[in-house]
Amino acid sequence: LNSVGEKPFLAVLHVMNVHDPYFSPMGTEGTWIDPAEVPFPETVFPDEQMAAIQAAYTADPEGTRQAVVDVYDEEVLGLDQGMEQLEEMLEQQGWSEQTLIVLTADHGETLGDRGEPYFGHGASLQPEQLQIPLLLRNPHLKTETLHCLSSNMDTFPTLVRMMGWEASLEADGMALQEGCRSTVGSSVYNVDGSLYQVSVFDGSYRLTRTCHLSDQLADLASDPSGATFLPADSLPALDG
């Protein structure tokens, strides 16, 4: 960034701090868990680490889950510290006033949330894997939280609208300044590219269809975890 001078710039920072394999970034070790008490290797090889997590979970489910959560929290702390350094750099360059920082993700993470030995992402459509942040920061933006259904596809048109531009190319998604979605859909695929699972969510109910299995209807308004399923004959009408 030091080389851009006064020219407008778009910088994309793709970080893997908050991701598997799980290991504490430098400077965060020991914040929530003593490194000596972590029951799995902090390695760059995810398959090796996951096998160790599964073995540890068999012997001590709650202790292992808490250890993964603690290391994951230290990963989040590492990202937070990195964002702080980025903001300090922008301030030093005198760019804070005219720079928009966008923080988002492509997926969430399951951390043994359902009493099951599953850690990771990409194999289900549970809320903890689908709900991701979209944070926009600039000194000129007022502090507010938008509660509505949206998709990653909405990020680009929303940013274009914030800049006062009109999209010059056809893009999927909608600008959130225009309102929220009535429903949002998600899907997960098998390794061979075939569809494995698809879901649609209207803000209260999530209908999930898994290939070769029965449909499941979850009432997330009553149980945000999505673990409570309703009888199939109680299926509500979903807009869209």
Short mmCIF file of C-alpha atoms in Angstrom, two decimals:
data_model
loop_
_atom_site.label_atom_id
_atom_site.label_comp_id
_atom_site.label_asym_id
_atom_site.label_seq_id
_atom_site.Cartn_x
_atom_site.Cartn_y
_atom_site.Cartn_z
CA LEU A 1 0.00 0.00 0.00
CA ASN A 2 2.92 2.36 0.53
CA SER A 3 3.42 2.45 -3.24
CA VAL A 4 -0.05 3.66 -4.26
CA GLY A 5 0.51 7.29 -3.32
CA GLU A 6 -2.61 9.40 -3.83
CA LYS A 7 -4.23 6.99 -6.28
CA PRO A 8 -7.48 5.21 -5.36
CA PHE A 9 -6.88 1.56 -4.48
CA LEU A 10 -8.64 -1.70 -3.83
CA ALA A 11 -6.70 -4.05 -1.57
CA VAL A 12 -7.91 -7.57 -0.85
CA LEU A 13 -6.49 -9.20 2.27
CA HIS A 14 -7.31 -12.91 2.35
CA VAL A 15 -6.46 -14.24 5.79
CA MET A 16 -6.69 -17.82 7.04
CA ASN A 17 -6.39 -17.12 10.77
CA VAL A 18 -9.93 -18.19 11.57
CA HIS A 19 -9.94 -21.54 9.82
CA ASP A 20 -8.89 -25.12 10.17
CA PRO A 21 -6.35 -26.46 10.89
CA TYR A 22 -6.69 -24.79 14.27
CA PHE A 23 -3.64 -23.18 15.78
CA SER A 24 -3.09 -20.05 17.83
CA PRO A 25 -1.45 -17.15 15.95
CA MET A 26 1.80 -15.79 17.33
CA GLY A 27 1.16 -13.59 20.34
CA THR A 28 -2.20 -15.11 21.23
CA GLU A 29 -1.00 -18.43 22.67
CA GLY A 30 -2.22 -19.04 26.20
CA THR A 31 -4.94 -16.38 26.16
CA TRP A 32 -7.70 -18.93 26.70
CA ILE A 33 -5.86 -22.24 26.97
CA ASP A 34 -2.40 -23.34 28.03
CA PRO A 35 -0.66 -24.63 24.88
CA ALA A 36 0.50 -27.66 26.87
CA GLU A 37 -3.15 -28.60 27.46
CA VAL A 38 -4.20 -28.59 23.81
CA PRO A 39 -5.03 -32.29 23.10
CA PHE A 40 -4.21 -32.14 19.39
CA PRO A 41 -1.20 -31.05 17.33
CA GLU A 42 -1.22 -27.48 16.02
CA THR A 43 -0.15 -28.50 12.55
CA VAL A 44 -0.66 -27.18 9.02
CA PHE A 45 -1.95 -30.62 7.96
CA PRO A 46 -5.73 -30.58 8.53
CA ASP A 47 -6.31 -34.33 8.07
CA GLU A 48 -3.65 -35.17 10.64
CA GLN A 49 -5.05 -32.68 13.12
CA MET A 50 -8.66 -33.77 12.60
CA ALA A 51 -7.77 -37.40 13.24
CA ALA A 52 -6.15 -36.36 16.52
CA ILE A 53 -9.20 -34.26 17.46
CA GLN A 54 -11.52 -37.20 16.80
CA ALA A 55 -9.36 -39.50 18.94
CA ALA A 56 -9.24 -36.97 21.78
CA TYR A 57 -13.00 -36.41 21.50
CA THR A 58 -13.65 -40.12 21.99
CA ALA A 59 -11.77 -40.02 25.30
CA ASP A 60 -13.00 -36.61 26.52
CA PRO A 61 -15.81 -35.06 24.42
CA GLU A 62 -16.43 -31.86 26.40
CA GLY A 63 -12.78 -31.20 27.20
CA THR A 64 -11.78 -31.63 23.56
CA ARG A 65 -14.59 -29.45 22.29
CA GLN A 66 -13.67 -26.68 24.73
CA ALA A 67 -10.02 -26.90 23.69
CA VAL A 68 -10.96 -26.47 20.02
CA VAL A 69 -13.20 -23.51 20.90
CA ASP A 70 -10.42 -21.91 22.96
CA VAL A 71 -7.86 -22.24 20.15
CA TYR A 72 -10.46 -20.94 17.67
CA ASP A 73 -11.07 -17.93 19.91
CA GLU A 74 -7.33 -17.25 19.86
CA GLU A 75 -7.49 -17.39 16.06
CA VAL A 76 -10.23 -14.75 16.17
CA LEU A 77 -8.08 -12.67 18.53
CA GLY A 78 -5.18 -12.88 16.05
CA LEU A 79 -7.44 -11.59 13.28
CA ASP A 80 -8.68 -8.79 15.54
CA GLN A 81 -5.10 -7.74 16.28
CA GLY A 82 -4.29 -7.77 12.56
CA MET A 83 -7.27 -5.54 11.79
CA GLU A 84 -6.10 -3.13 14.49
CA GLN A 85 -2.68 -2.95 12.83
CA LEU A 86 -4.34 -2.29 9.48
CA GLU A 87 -6.36 0.59 10.91
CA GLU A 88 -3.25 2.05 12.53
CA MET A 89 -1.44 1.93 9.17
CA LEU A 90 -4.33 3.68 7.41
CA GLU A 91 -4.33 6.35 10.11
CA GLN A 92 -0.58 6.91 9.76
CA GLN A 93 -0.93 7.27 5.99
CA GLY A 94 -3.81 9.71 6.40
CA TRP A 95 -6.18 7.40 4.54
CA SER A 96 -8.70 6.56 7.27
CA GLU A 97 -11.25 9.19 6.27
CA GLN A 98 -11.58 8.02 2.67
CA THR A 99 -11.08 4.26 3.12
CA LEU A 100 -13.90 1.77 3.55
CA ILE A 101 -12.93 -1.43 5.37
CA VAL A 102 -15.07 -4.47 4.58
CA LEU A 103 -14.78 -7.60 6.71
CA THR A 104 -16.65 -10.73 5.68
CA ALA A 105 -16.21 -14.48 5.27
CA ASP A 106 -17.17 -17.29 2.93
CA HIS A 107 -18.46 -19.64 5.63
CA GLY A 108 -18.77 -20.22 9.36
CA GLU A 109 -17.53 -23.16 11.39
CA THR A 110 -19.02 -26.02 13.37
CA LEU A 111 -17.13 -26.68 16.60
CA GLY A 112 -18.85 -29.75 18.02
CA ASP A 113 -21.90 -27.58 18.67
CA ARG A 114 -24.48 -30.37 18.63
CA GLY A 115 -22.92 -32.95 20.88
CA GLU A 116 -21.39 -34.60 17.84
CA PRO A 117 -17.71 -35.09 16.98
CA TYR A 118 -17.90 -32.83 13.95
CA PHE A 119 -15.53 -29.89 13.55
CA GLY A 120 -15.11 -27.90 10.37
CA HIS A 121 -17.35 -26.79 7.53
CA GLY A 122 -18.69 -27.76 4.13
CA ALA A 123 -20.66 -30.87 5.09
CA SER A 124 -23.93 -29.39 6.36
CA LEU A 125 -26.16 -26.33 6.25
CA GLN A 126 -26.43 -25.64 9.95
CA PRO A 127 -26.72 -21.98 11.07
CA GLU A 128 -23.19 -21.83 12.49
CA GLN A 129 -21.81 -22.61 9.03
CA LEU A 130 -24.10 -20.24 7.12
CA GLN A 131 -24.22 -17.14 9.32
CA ILE A 132 -21.21 -14.95 8.60
CA PRO A 133 -20.24 -11.35 9.36
CA LEU A 134 -20.43 -8.38 7.02
CA LEU A 135 -18.82 -5.43 8.78
CA LEU A 136 -18.33 -2.04 7.12
CA ARG A 137 -16.10 0.54 8.81
CA ASN A 138 -15.43 4.16 7.97
CA PRO A 139 -15.41 7.26 10.21
CA HIS A 140 -18.28 8.76 8.20
CA LEU A 141 -20.61 5.78 8.66
CA LYS A 142 -23.06 5.90 11.54
CA THR A 143 -23.01 2.97 13.95
CA GLU A 144 -25.91 0.65 13.29
CA THR A 145 -26.73 -3.03 12.94
CA LEU A 146 -28.85 -4.28 10.06
CA HIS A 147 -30.97 -7.30 10.93
CA CYS A 148 -32.15 -8.94 7.74
CA LEU A 149 -31.66 -11.86 5.40
CA SER A 150 -28.85 -11.43 2.91
CA SER A 151 -26.32 -13.37 0.88
CA ASN A 152 -22.64 -13.04 0.04
CA MET A 153 -23.85 -12.19 -3.46
CA ASP A 154 -25.28 -8.95 -2.04
CA THR A 155 -21.90 -7.61 -0.93
CA PHE A 156 -20.75 -6.32 -4.32
CA PRO A 157 -23.92 -4.42 -5.30
CA THR A 158 -24.14 -2.99 -1.76
CA LEU A 159 -20.59 -1.61 -1.97
CA VAL A 160 -21.17 -0.25 -5.47
CA ARG A 161 -24.23 1.63 -4.19
CA MET A 162 -22.27 2.97 -1.19
CA MET A 163 -19.69 4.44 -3.56
CA GLY A 164 -22.43 6.24 -5.47
CA TRP A 165 -21.84 4.18 -8.59
CA GLU A 166 -24.12 2.09 -10.71
CA ALA A 167 -22.99 -1.44 -11.47
CA SER A 168 -21.53 -1.49 -14.97
CA LEU A 169 -21.95 -5.22 -15.32
CA GLU A 170 -24.68 -7.67 -14.51
CA ALA A 171 -24.15 -9.04 -11.05
CA ASP A 172 -26.09 -11.45 -8.93
CA GLY A 173 -27.34 -10.15 -5.64
CA MET A 174 -29.07 -6.99 -4.48
CA ALA A 175 -27.97 -3.79 -2.79
CA LEU A 176 -28.97 -3.98 0.86
CA GLN A 177 -29.86 -0.27 0.71
CA GLU A 178 -32.92 -1.43 -1.26
CA GLY A 179 -34.08 -3.79 1.46
CA CYS A 180 -33.62 -7.38 2.54
CA ARG A 181 -34.31 -10.72 0.99
CA SER A 182 -37.53 -12.55 1.81
CA THR A 183 -35.74 -15.89 1.59
CA VAL A 184 -32.17 -17.07 1.18
CA GLY A 185 -31.03 -20.43 -0.17
CA SER A 186 -27.87 -22.46 0.39
CA SER A 187 -26.48 -25.72 -0.93
CA VAL A 188 -23.65 -28.15 -0.33
CA TYR A 189 -22.20 -30.57 -2.86
CA ASN A 190 -20.52 -33.95 -2.84
CA VAL A 191 -16.87 -34.27 -3.87
CA ASP A 192 -18.01 -35.50 -7.29
CA GLY A 193 -19.93 -32.27 -7.87
CA SER A 194 -23.40 -33.73 -7.33
CA LEU A 195 -25.90 -31.92 -5.12
CA TYR A 196 -26.00 -33.29 -1.58
CA GLN A 197 -28.12 -30.85 0.40
CA VAL A 198 -30.12 -27.69 -0.21
CA SER A 199 -31.99 -25.40 2.17
CA VAL A 200 -34.20 -22.32 2.10
CA PHE A 201 -34.66 -19.96 5.04
CA ASP A 202 -37.27 -17.21 5.44
CA GLY A 203 -36.07 -15.73 8.73
CA SER A 204 -38.10 -18.06 10.91
CA TYR A 205 -38.20 -21.48 9.29
CA ARG A 206 -35.50 -23.42 7.47
CA LEU A 207 -36.47 -26.23 5.13
CA THR A 208 -33.61 -28.61 4.35
CA ARG A 209 -33.70 -31.29 1.68
CA THR A 210 -30.98 -33.93 1.71
CA CYS A 211 -30.64 -36.35 -1.19
CA HIS A 212 -32.15 -39.78 -0.48
CA LEU A 213 -33.41 -38.62 2.94
CA SER A 214 -36.61 -37.00 4.17
CA ASP A 215 -37.03 -33.23 4.33
CA GLN A 216 -36.45 -31.46 7.63
CA LEU A 217 -38.23 -28.31 8.80
CA ALA A 218 -36.58 -26.35 11.61
CA ASP A 219 -38.14 -23.50 13.58
CA LEU A 220 -35.19 -21.15 14.10
CA ALA A 221 -37.38 -18.45 15.62
CA SER A 222 -37.99 -20.74 18.62
CA ASP A 223 -34.64 -22.56 18.53
CA PRO A 224 -31.84 -20.62 16.76
CA SER A 225 -29.58 -23.69 16.86
CA GLY A 226 -31.77 -25.37 14.26
CA ALA A 227 -31.84 -28.58 16.28
CA THR A 228 -35.62 -28.65 16.79
CA PHE A 229 -37.53 -30.08 13.85
CA LEU A 230 -41.25 -29.78 13.15
CA PRO A 231 -43.55 -32.43 11.65
CA ALA A 232 -43.56 -32.41 7.88
CA ASP A 233 -47.30 -31.69 7.79
CA SER A 234 -46.67 -28.40 9.59
CA LEU A 235 -44.69 -27.02 6.66
CA PRO A 236 -45.43 -23.29 6.37
CA ALA A 237 -45.63 -21.40 3.11
CA LEU A 238 -42.21 -19.97 2.29
CA ASP A 239 -42.13 -16.84 0.16
CA GLY A 240 -40.26 -17.39 -3.09
#
